[in-house]
PDB file of C-alpha atoms in Angstrom:
ATOM      1  CA  UNK G  67    -153.983  54.250 -46.072  1.00 51.00           C
ATOM      2  CA  UNK G  68    -151.181  56.417 -46.034  1.00 54.00           C
ATOM      3  CA  UNK G  69    -153.388  59.134 -46.418  1.00 56.00           C
ATOM      4  CA  UNK G  70    -155.204  58.592 -43.455  1.00 59.00           C
ATOM      5  CA  UNK G  71    -152.458  57.990 -41.355  1.00 57.00           C
ATOM      6  CA  UNK G  72    -151.169  61.727 -42.728  1.00 59.00           C
ATOM      7  CA  UNK G  73    -154.489  63.011 -41.746  1.00 60.00           C
ATOM      8  CA  UNK G  74    -154.832  61.267 -38.664  1.00 64.00           C
ATOM      9  CA  UNK G  75    -151.427  62.464 -36.940  1.00 67.00           C
ATOM     10  CA  UNK G  76    -151.547  65.964 -38.330  1.00 70.00           C
ATOM     11  CA  UNK G  77    -155.061  66.270 -36.675  1.00 70.00           C
ATOM     12  CA  UNK G  78    -153.365  64.818 -33.405  1.00 71.00           C
ATOM     13  CA  UNK G  79    -150.550  67.189 -33.507  1.00 72.00           C
ATOM     14  CA  UNK G  80    -152.872  69.928 -34.395  1.00 73.00           C
ATOM     15  CA  UNK G  81    -154.805  69.527 -30.708  1.00 72.00           C
ATOM     16  CA  UNK G  82    -151.595  68.905 -29.405  1.00 81.00           C
ATOM     17  CA  UNK G  83    -150.486  72.160 -29.949  1.00 88.00           C
ATOM     18  CA  UNK G  84    -153.745  74.407 -29.700  1.00 91.00           C
ATOM     19  CA  UNK G  85    -153.515  72.354 -26.103  1.00 92.00           C
ATOM     20  CA  UNK G  86    -150.001  73.994 -26.014  1.00 94.00           C
ATOM     21  CA  UNK G  87    -150.500  77.418 -26.836  1.00 94.00           C
ATOM     22  CA  UNK G  88    -153.369  77.552 -24.519  1.00 95.00           C
ATOM     23  CA  UNK G  89    -151.412  76.621 -21.356  1.00 96.00           C
ATOM     24  CA  UNK G  90    -148.963  78.679 -22.539  1.00 96.00           C
ATOM     25  CA  UNK G  91    -150.572  81.337 -22.971  1.00 96.00           C
ATOM     26  CA  UNK G  92    -152.909  81.253 -19.500  1.00 96.00           C
ATOM     27  CA  UNK G  93    -149.167  80.735 -18.065  1.00 97.00           C
ATOM     28  CA  UNK G  94    -148.094  84.483 -19.417  1.00 96.00           C
ATOM     29  CA  UNK G  95    -151.943  85.933 -18.297  1.00 96.00           C
ATOM     30  CA  UNK G  96    -150.716  84.231 -14.795  1.00 95.00           C
ATOM     31  CA  UNK G  97    -147.829  85.518 -14.746  1.00 95.00           C
ATOM     32  CA  UNK G  98    -148.868  88.925 -16.339  1.00 95.00           C
ATOM     33  CA  UNK G  99    -151.026  89.461 -13.858  1.00 94.00           C
ATOM     34  CA  UNK G 100    -149.473  88.834 -11.021  1.00 93.00           C
ATOM     35  CA  UNK G 101    -146.537  90.893 -11.769  1.00 92.00           C
ATOM     36  CA  UNK G 102    -149.432  93.957 -11.988  1.00 92.00           C
ATOM     37  CA  UNK G 103    -151.793  93.070  -9.445  1.00 91.00           C
ATOM     38  CA  UNK G 104    -149.519  90.907  -7.316  1.00 89.00           C
ATOM     39  CA  UNK G 105    -146.382  92.092  -6.840  1.00 87.00           C
ATOM     40  CA  UNK G 106    -145.140  93.114  -3.254  1.00 82.00           C
ATOM     41  CA  UNK G 107    -142.331  94.989  -5.434  1.00 85.00           C
ATOM     42  CA  UNK G 108    -142.280  98.835  -4.153  1.00 85.00           C
ATOM     43  CA  UNK G 109    -141.238  99.839  -7.475  1.00 86.00           C
ATOM     44  CA  UNK G 110    -143.849  98.002  -9.351  1.00 88.00           C
ATOM     45  CA  UNK G 111    -146.340  98.827  -6.512  1.00 88.00           C
ATOM     46  CA  UNK G 112    -145.452 102.519  -7.605  1.00 86.00           C
ATOM     47  CA  UNK G 113    -145.653 102.184 -11.046  1.00 88.00           C
ATOM     48  CA  UNK G 114    -148.784  99.732 -11.140  1.00 91.00           C
ATOM     49  CA  UNK G 115    -150.122 101.966  -8.347  1.00 90.00           C
ATOM     50  CA  UNK G 116    -153.505 103.678  -9.841  1.00 89.00           C
ATOM     51  CA  UNK G 117    -154.363 100.431 -12.290  1.00 91.00           C
ATOM     52  CA  UNK G 118    -154.365  98.022  -8.899  1.00 89.00           C
ATOM     53  CA  UNK G 119    -157.283 100.652  -7.593  1.00 89.00           C
ATOM     54  CA  UNK G 120    -158.637 101.009 -10.516  1.00 89.00           C
ATOM     55  CA  UNK G 121    -158.674  97.119 -11.259  1.00 87.00           C
ATOM     56  CA  UNK G 122    -159.229  96.268  -7.715  1.00 83.00           C
ATOM     57  CA  UNK G 123    -156.105  94.561  -6.997  1.00 87.00           C
ATOM     58  CA  UNK G 124    -155.799  94.689  -3.102  1.00 82.00           C
ATOM     59  CA  UNK G 125    -153.133  97.904  -2.666  1.00 71.00           C
ATOM     60  CA  UNK G 126    -152.010  98.935   0.101  1.00 65.00           C
TER      61      UNK G 126
ATOM     62  CA  UNK R 136    -151.294  79.032 -33.284  1.00 88.00           C
ATOM     63  CA  UNK R 137    -148.710  80.521 -30.589  1.00 92.00           C
ATOM     64  CA  UNK R 138    -148.299  83.453 -31.963  1.00 94.00           C
ATOM     65  CA  UNK R 139    -151.888  83.271 -33.265  1.00 95.00           C
ATOM     66  CA  UNK R 140    -153.279  83.467 -29.874  1.00 97.00           C
ATOM     67  CA  UNK R 141    -150.375  85.987 -28.762  1.00 97.00           C
ATOM     68  CA  UNK R 142    -150.865  88.556 -31.670  1.00 97.00           C
ATOM     69  CA  UNK R 143    -154.936  89.172 -31.345  1.00 97.00           C
ATOM     70  CA  UNK R 144    -154.532  89.064 -27.108  1.00 97.00           C
ATOM     71  CA  UNK R 145    -151.939  92.099 -28.178  1.00 98.00           C
ATOM     72  CA  UNK R 146    -153.930  93.905 -30.743  1.00 98.00           C
ATOM     73  CA  UNK R 147    -157.037  93.383 -28.375  1.00 98.00           C
ATOM     74  CA  UNK R 148    -154.684  94.470 -25.311  1.00 97.00           C
ATOM     75  CA  UNK R 149    -153.773  97.803 -26.458  1.00 98.00           C
ATOM     76  CA  UNK R 150    -157.002  98.797 -27.806  1.00 98.00           C
ATOM     77  CA  UNK R 151    -158.005  98.293 -24.936  1.00 97.00           C
ATOM     78  CA  UNK R 152    -156.002  99.685 -22.326  1.00 97.00           C
ATOM     79  CA  UNK R 153    -155.539 102.921 -24.916  1.00 97.00           C
ATOM     80  CA  UNK R 154    -159.229 103.270 -24.564  1.00 97.00           C
ATOM     81  CA  UNK R 155    -159.424 102.446 -20.264  1.00 96.00           C
ATOM     82  CA  UNK R 156    -155.904 104.784 -19.876  1.00 95.00           C
ATOM     83  CA  UNK R 157    -157.993 107.847 -21.236  1.00 96.00           C
ATOM     84  CA  UNK R 158    -160.891 107.888 -19.997  1.00 96.00           C
ATOM     85  CA  UNK R 159    -159.213 107.245 -16.368  1.00 94.00           C
ATOM     86  CA  UNK R 160    -157.778 110.104 -17.493  1.00 92.00           C
ATOM     87  CA  UNK R 161    -160.483 112.026 -16.908  1.00 92.00           C
ATOM     88  CA  UNK R 162    -162.623 109.426 -14.045  1.00 93.00           C
ATOM     89  CA  UNK R 163    -160.892 107.714 -11.619  1.00 93.00           C
ATOM     90  CA  UNK R 164    -157.120 109.405 -11.622  1.00 91.00           C
ATOM     91  CA  UNK R 165    -158.556 112.429 -10.466  1.00 91.00           C
ATOM     92  CA  UNK R 166    -160.555 110.834  -7.532  1.00 92.00           C
ATOM     93  CA  UNK R 167    -157.378 108.936  -6.341  1.00 92.00           C
ATOM     94  CA  UNK R 168    -154.688 112.046  -6.761  1.00 89.00           C
ATOM     95  CA  UNK R 169    -157.659 113.147  -4.781  1.00 89.00           C
ATOM     96  CA  UNK R 170    -157.548 111.036  -2.138  1.00 90.00           C
ATOM     97  CA  UNK R 171    -153.893 111.184  -1.818  1.00 88.00           C
ATOM     98  CA  UNK R 172    -154.293 114.798  -0.599  1.00 85.00           C
ATOM     99  CA  UNK R 173    -156.036 113.291   2.409  1.00 83.00           C
ATOM    100  CA  UNK R 174    -153.673 110.697   2.949  1.00 75.00           C
ATOM    101  CA  UNK R 175    -150.382 113.181   2.127  1.00 71.00           C
ATOM    102  CA  UNK R 176    -149.759 117.592   3.140  1.00 68.00           C
ATOM    103  CA  UNK R 177    -151.130 118.677  -0.192  1.00 63.00           C
ATOM    104  CA  UNK R 178    -148.127 120.208  -3.006  1.00 64.00           C
ATOM    105  CA  UNK R 179    -147.862 124.546  -3.651  1.00 65.00           C
ATOM    106  CA  UNK R 180    -148.395 125.027  -7.029  1.00 63.00           C
ATOM    107  CA  UNK R 181    -144.555 125.729  -7.664  1.00 64.00           C
ATOM    108  CA  UNK R 182    -144.488 122.254  -6.093  1.00 67.00           C
ATOM    109  CA  UNK R 183    -146.522 120.791  -8.570  1.00 68.00           C
ATOM    110  CA  UNK R 184    -143.876 118.267 -10.826  1.00 79.00           C
ATOM    111  CA  UNK R 185    -145.024 118.335 -14.422  1.00 83.00           C
ATOM    112  CA  UNK R 186    -142.214 115.137 -15.155  1.00 85.00           C
ATOM    113  CA  UNK R 187    -143.238 113.435 -12.398  1.00 85.00           C
ATOM    114  CA  UNK R 188    -147.319 113.464 -13.338  1.00 85.00           C
ATOM    115  CA  UNK R 189    -146.302 112.339 -17.205  1.00 89.00           C
ATOM    116  CA  UNK R 190    -144.258 109.583 -16.019  1.00 90.00           C
ATOM    117  CA  UNK R 191    -147.282 108.756 -13.783  1.00 89.00           C
ATOM    118  CA  UNK R 192    -149.784 108.442 -16.619  1.00 91.00           C
ATOM    119  CA  UNK R 193    -147.465 106.677 -18.783  1.00 93.00           C
ATOM    120  CA  UNK R 194    -146.517 103.714 -16.064  1.00 93.00           C
ATOM    121  CA  UNK R 195    -150.489 103.366 -15.707  1.00 93.00           C
ATOM    122  CA  UNK R 196    -151.478 103.107 -19.008  1.00 94.00           C
ATOM    123  CA  UNK R 197    -148.227 100.090 -19.546  1.00 95.00           C
ATOM    124  CA  UNK R 198    -149.623  98.539 -16.236  1.00 94.00           C
ATOM    125  CA  UNK R 199    -153.103  98.673 -17.835  1.00 95.00           C
ATOM    126  CA  UNK R 200    -151.582  97.272 -20.857  1.00 96.00           C
ATOM    127  CA  UNK R 201    -150.294  94.340 -19.073  1.00 96.00           C
ATOM    128  CA  UNK R 202    -152.778  94.179 -17.584  1.00 96.00           C
ATOM    129  CA  UNK R 203    -155.470  94.596 -20.810  1.00 97.00           C
ATOM    130  CA  UNK R 204    -153.398  92.060 -22.650  1.00 97.00           C
ATOM    131  CA  UNK R 205    -153.313  88.965 -19.783  1.00 97.00           C
ATOM    132  CA  UNK R 206    -157.111  89.230 -19.514  1.00 97.00           C
ATOM    133  CA  UNK R 207    -157.065  89.739 -23.523  1.00 98.00           C
ATOM    134  CA  UNK R 208    -155.017  85.873 -23.909  1.00 98.00           C
ATOM    135  CA  UNK R 209    -157.010  84.625 -21.409  1.00 97.00           C
ATOM    136  CA  UNK R 210    -160.246  85.704 -24.117  1.00 98.00           C
ATOM    137  CA  UNK R 211    -158.766  84.479 -26.724  1.00 97.00           C
ATOM    138  CA  UNK R 212    -157.959  80.994 -25.291  1.00 97.00           C
ATOM    139  CA  UNK R 213    -161.976  80.638 -24.396  1.00 96.00           C
ATOM    140  CA  UNK R 214    -162.735  81.826 -28.138  1.00 96.00           C
ATOM    141  CA  UNK R 215    -161.160  78.757 -28.367  1.00 95.00           C
ATOM    142  CA  UNK R 216    -162.828  75.829 -27.309  1.00 93.00           C
ATOM    143  CA  UNK R 217    -166.841  74.506 -28.005  1.00 88.00           C
ATOM    144  CA  UNK R 218    -167.682  74.573 -31.597  1.00 87.00           C
ATOM    145  CA  UNK R 219    -169.010  77.293 -31.700  1.00 90.00           C
ATOM    146  CA  UNK R 220    -167.661  80.694 -34.517  1.00 93.00           C
ATOM    147  CA  UNK R 221    -165.210  82.117 -32.619  1.00 94.00           C
ATOM    148  CA  UNK R 222    -167.501  85.056 -33.763  1.00 95.00           C
ATOM    149  CA  UNK R 223    -167.763  88.183 -32.030  1.00 96.00           C
ATOM    150  CA  UNK R 224    -171.433  87.048 -29.743  1.00 96.00           C
ATOM    151  CA  UNK R 225    -168.516  84.493 -28.661  1.00 96.00           C
ATOM    152  CA  UNK R 226    -166.476  86.802 -27.976  1.00 97.00           C
ATOM    153  CA  UNK R 227    -168.511  89.190 -25.835  1.00 97.00           C
ATOM    154  CA  UNK R 228    -169.967  85.706 -24.577  1.00 96.00           C
ATOM    155  CA  UNK R 229    -166.676  85.009 -22.595  1.00 97.00           C
ATOM    156  CA  UNK R 230    -166.119  88.662 -22.194  1.00 98.00           C
ATOM    157  CA  UNK R 231    -169.358  88.674 -19.687  1.00 97.00           C
ATOM    158  CA  UNK R 232    -167.517  85.631 -18.076  1.00 97.00           C
ATOM    159  CA  UNK R 233    -164.153  87.124 -17.562  1.00 97.00           C
ATOM    160  CA  UNK R 234    -165.649  90.524 -16.676  1.00 97.00           C
ATOM    161  CA  UNK R 235    -167.704  88.470 -13.809  1.00 97.00           C
ATOM    162  CA  UNK R 236    -164.670  86.732 -12.598  1.00 97.00           C
ATOM    163  CA  UNK R 237    -162.256  89.632 -12.359  1.00 96.00           C
ATOM    164  CA  UNK R 238    -164.001  92.620 -12.318  1.00 96.00           C
ATOM    165  CA  UNK R 239    -167.473  91.903 -10.465  1.00 96.00           C
ATOM    166  CA  UNK R 240    -166.839  88.500  -7.675  1.00 96.00           C
ATOM    167  CA  UNK R 241    -163.671  90.409  -6.614  1.00 95.00           C
ATOM    168  CA  UNK R 242    -165.581  93.708  -6.176  1.00 95.00           C
ATOM    169  CA  UNK R 243    -168.684  92.689  -3.774  1.00 94.00           C
ATOM    170  CA  UNK R 244    -166.076  91.615  -1.433  1.00 92.00           C
ATOM    171  CA  UNK R 245    -164.195  94.300  -1.573  1.00 92.00           C
ATOM    172  CA  UNK R 246    -164.913  97.159  -2.928  1.00 92.00           C
ATOM    173  CA  UNK R 247    -162.395  99.596  -5.584  1.00 93.00           C
ATOM    174  CA  UNK R 248    -161.048 101.760  -2.847  1.00 92.00           C
ATOM    175  CA  UNK R 249    -158.680 104.725  -3.465  1.00 92.00           C
ATOM    176  CA  UNK R 250    -155.780 105.248  -1.395  1.00 90.00           C
ATOM    177  CA  UNK R 251    -155.723 107.014   2.429  1.00 87.00           C
ATOM    178  CA  UNK R 252    -159.496 103.675   3.100  1.00 89.00           C
ATOM    179  CA  UNK R 253    -159.084 101.849   6.245  1.00 88.00           C
ATOM    180  CA  UNK R 254    -158.499  98.058   3.951  1.00 89.00           C
ATOM    181  CA  UNK R 255    -157.989  94.403   5.697  1.00 88.00           C
ATOM    182  CA  UNK R 256    -154.618  92.522   6.065  1.00 88.00           C
ATOM    183  CA  UNK R 257    -152.947  92.469   2.874  1.00 87.00           C
ATOM    184  CA  UNK R 258    -152.074  88.530   2.586  1.00 88.00           C
ATOM    185  CA  UNK R 259    -155.107  87.593   3.335  1.00 92.00           C
ATOM    186  CA  UNK R 260    -156.595  89.704   0.430  1.00 93.00           C
ATOM    187  CA  UNK R 261    -154.667  89.237  -1.986  1.00 92.00           C
ATOM    188  CA  UNK R 262    -155.683  85.989  -0.983  1.00 93.00           C
ATOM    189  CA  UNK R 263    -158.994  86.624  -1.327  1.00 95.00           C
ATOM    190  CA  UNK R 264    -159.019  88.138  -4.050  1.00 95.00           C
ATOM    191  CA  UNK R 265    -157.329  85.010  -6.037  1.00 95.00           C
ATOM    192  CA  UNK R 266    -159.426  82.260  -5.430  1.00 96.00           C
ATOM    193  CA  UNK R 267    -162.407  84.927  -5.914  1.00 97.00           C
ATOM    194  CA  UNK R 268    -161.596  85.323  -9.139  1.00 97.00           C
ATOM    195  CA  UNK R 269    -160.805  81.712 -10.640  1.00 97.00           C
ATOM    196  CA  UNK R 270    -164.045  79.758  -8.469  1.00 97.00           C
ATOM    197  CA  UNK R 271    -166.149  82.502 -10.320  1.00 97.00           C
ATOM    198  CA  UNK R 272    -164.324  82.127 -13.472  1.00 97.00           C
ATOM    199  CA  UNK R 273    -164.868  77.879 -12.877  1.00 97.00           C
ATOM    200  CA  UNK R 274    -168.079  78.153 -11.846  1.00 97.00           C
ATOM    201  CA  UNK R 275    -169.281  80.149 -14.126  1.00 97.00           C
ATOM    202  CA  UNK R 276    -168.462  78.062 -17.254  1.00 95.00           C
ATOM    203  CA  UNK R 277    -169.589  75.149 -14.981  1.00 96.00           C
ATOM    204  CA  UNK R 278    -173.015  76.916 -14.930  1.00 95.00           C
ATOM    205  CA  UNK R 279    -173.439  77.679 -18.137  1.00 92.00           C
ATOM    206  CA  UNK R 280    -170.653  76.222 -20.552  1.00 90.00           C
ATOM    207  CA  UNK R 281    -171.539  72.655 -19.910  1.00 89.00           C
ATOM    208  CA  UNK R 282    -175.126  70.605 -19.419  1.00 91.00           C
ATOM    209  CA  UNK R 283    -174.374  67.780 -16.779  1.00 94.00           C
ATOM    210  CA  UNK R 284    -176.744  68.645 -13.802  1.00 96.00           C
ATOM    211  CA  UNK R 285    -174.088  67.868 -10.435  1.00 96.00           C
ATOM    212  CA  UNK R 286    -171.252  69.879 -12.519  1.00 96.00           C
ATOM    213  CA  UNK R 287    -174.447  73.370 -12.568  1.00 97.00           C
ATOM    214  CA  UNK R 288    -174.302  72.612  -8.616  1.00 97.00           C
ATOM    215  CA  UNK R 289    -171.002  72.804  -7.876  1.00 97.00           C
ATOM    216  CA  UNK R 290    -170.945  76.019 -10.112  1.00 97.00           C
ATOM    217  CA  UNK R 291    -173.130  77.633  -8.151  1.00 97.00           C
ATOM    218  CA  UNK R 292    -171.675  76.372  -4.835  1.00 97.00           C
ATOM    219  CA  UNK R 293    -168.520  77.342  -6.471  1.00 97.00           C
ATOM    220  CA  UNK R 294    -169.625  81.100  -7.688  1.00 97.00           C
ATOM    221  CA  UNK R 295    -171.750  81.699  -4.006  1.00 97.00           C
ATOM    222  CA  UNK R 296    -168.505  79.843  -1.840  1.00 97.00           C
ATOM    223  CA  UNK R 297    -166.459  82.558  -1.436  1.00 97.00           C
ATOM    224  CA  UNK R 298    -168.979  85.380  -0.656  1.00 97.00           C
ATOM    225  CA  UNK R 299    -170.167  82.853   2.675  1.00 97.00           C
ATOM    226  CA  UNK R 300    -166.685  82.731   3.781  1.00 94.00           C
ATOM    227  CA  UNK R 301    -166.452  86.406   3.382  1.00 93.00           C
ATOM    228  CA  UNK R 302    -163.684  88.923   1.639  1.00 93.00           C
ATOM    229  CA  UNK R 303    -160.933  90.498   4.490  1.00 91.00           C
ATOM    230  CA  UNK R 304    -162.454  92.796   6.667  1.00 90.00           C
ATOM    231  CA  UNK R 305    -160.515  96.150   8.250  1.00 89.00           C
ATOM    232  CA  UNK R 306    -161.451  95.950  12.107  1.00 87.00           C
ATOM    233  CA  UNK R 307    -162.022 100.392  11.695  1.00 88.00           C
ATOM    234  CA  UNK R 308    -163.999 101.576   9.078  1.00 86.00           C
ATOM    235  CA  UNK R 309    -162.900 105.197   9.236  1.00 88.00           C
ATOM    236  CA  UNK R 310    -161.581 107.258   6.951  1.00 89.00           C
ATOM    237  CA  UNK R 311    -160.796 110.284   5.810  1.00 89.00           C
ATOM    238  CA  UNK R 312    -161.500 109.938   2.696  1.00 91.00           C
ATOM    239  CA  UNK R 313    -165.224 111.886   1.825  1.00 92.00           C
ATOM    240  CA  UNK R 314    -167.859 108.909   1.230  1.00 92.00           C
ATOM    241  CA  UNK R 315    -169.583 110.353  -1.694  1.00 94.00           C
ATOM    242  CA  UNK R 316    -165.971 110.187  -2.995  1.00 94.00           C
ATOM    243  CA  UNK R 317    -164.959 106.645  -2.484  1.00 93.00           C
ATOM    244  CA  UNK R 318    -169.171 105.557  -3.679  1.00 95.00           C
ATOM    245  CA  UNK R 319    -167.905 107.795  -7.244  1.00 95.00           C
ATOM    246  CA  UNK R 320    -164.805 106.148  -7.620  1.00 95.00           C
ATOM    247  CA  UNK R 321    -166.138 102.039  -6.204  1.00 95.00           C
ATOM    248  CA  UNK R 322    -168.886 103.230  -9.711  1.00 96.00           C
ATOM    249  CA  UNK R 323    -166.154 104.313 -12.081  1.00 96.00           C
ATOM    250  CA  UNK R 324    -163.701 101.492 -11.447  1.00 96.00           C
ATOM    251  CA  UNK R 325    -166.299  98.724 -11.627  1.00 96.00           C
ATOM    252  CA  UNK R 326    -167.332 100.707 -15.290  1.00 96.00           C
ATOM    253  CA  UNK R 327    -164.112 101.259 -16.255  1.00 96.00           C
ATOM    254  CA  UNK R 328    -163.917  97.252 -15.385  1.00 96.00           C
ATOM    255  CA  UNK R 329    -166.678  96.802 -17.877  1.00 97.00           C
ATOM    256  CA  UNK R 330    -166.042  98.949 -20.525  1.00 97.00           C
ATOM    257  CA  UNK R 331    -162.456  96.870 -20.384  1.00 97.00           C
ATOM    258  CA  UNK R 332    -163.943  93.615 -21.022  1.00 98.00           C
ATOM    259  CA  UNK R 333    -166.254  94.857 -23.405  1.00 98.00           C
ATOM    260  CA  UNK R 334    -163.524  95.901 -25.651  1.00 98.00           C
ATOM    261  CA  UNK R 335    -162.237  92.393 -25.554  1.00 98.00           C
ATOM    262  CA  UNK R 336    -164.724  90.582 -26.236  1.00 98.00           C
ATOM    263  CA  UNK R 337    -165.799  93.258 -29.530  1.00 98.00           C
ATOM    264  CA  UNK R 338    -162.123  92.959 -30.840  1.00 98.00           C
ATOM    265  CA  UNK R 339    -160.831  89.181 -30.578  1.00 98.00           C
ATOM    266  CA  UNK R 340    -162.628  87.590 -32.683  1.00 98.00           C
ATOM    267  CA  UNK R 341    -161.748  90.578 -34.883  1.00 98.00           C
ATOM    268  CA  UNK R 342    -158.163  89.770 -34.719  1.00 98.00           C
ATOM    269  CA  UNK R 343    -158.239  85.683 -34.299  1.00 97.00           C
ATOM    270  CA  UNK R 344    -160.087  86.008 -37.528  1.00 96.00           C
ATOM    271  CA  UNK R 345    -157.287  88.978 -38.919  1.00 96.00           C
ATOM    272  CA  UNK R 346    -154.056  86.474 -37.088  1.00 95.00           C
ATOM    273  CA  UNK R 347    -155.536  83.050 -39.213  1.00 92.00           C
ATOM    274  CA  UNK R 348    -152.975  81.157 -40.385  1.00 89.00           C
ATOM    275  CA  UNK R 349    -152.807  81.187 -44.382  1.00 82.00           C
ATOM    276  CA  UNK R 350    -152.873  77.997 -45.746  1.00 71.00           C
ATOM    277  CA  UNK R 351    -155.015  76.327 -43.586  1.00 53.00           C
TER     278      UNK R 351
END
């Protein structure tokens, strides 16, 4: 009984952990793409200029 | 799990960034430089600044790396869904959806453009790009990754809608950049995107297995 409860709770913990990991990963991806592709700063624009053109991010 | 996802994305992203940065230096970068001569007065021989050229390559590699690691994170998250084993076949399937959503669909309305070419309103183009990429991503998942008919219909609508709405266009299509150069650039840029996603699709499953926690 105790073992079963433990297994279930560790399975639930694993699902929660995976869900959190997915969300964190997607949030990072979004922030990174926003910085390289969309941030309206002249410095970032100049540094990422060629990447923006090739990856079709709206440039200029 | 978090470590596994980020380590995988970092490794695969750096490989993809290195590959496309080298390819770009032979393909798209010379075209961007050529197009800039129509935008700015050309430099004379002794004005060519090697340090600035190196700095530009380094910045482009860094910007490429941030982009490819971000796309790799999305690919790895895709690998974690579903019952199928996260092998190379699954990786390439996820990458195909990523390429369609982030490469092909936005390029259909706003083809990759060289500096100096006419473009539509900046803010509107950003909104259109982001909505198109996200709608295509969700649309493809609805169409191909699940079996409910109603969601498949919704998926098809999501795929088509941004193109019916239409990308913001410039008022005037005239440009000093030669059309042949622009066409070459658009084709090469889309190939770069294909190389990027194929590399991510092929390498993320390898690193995902490699960074698997030992005790499980």
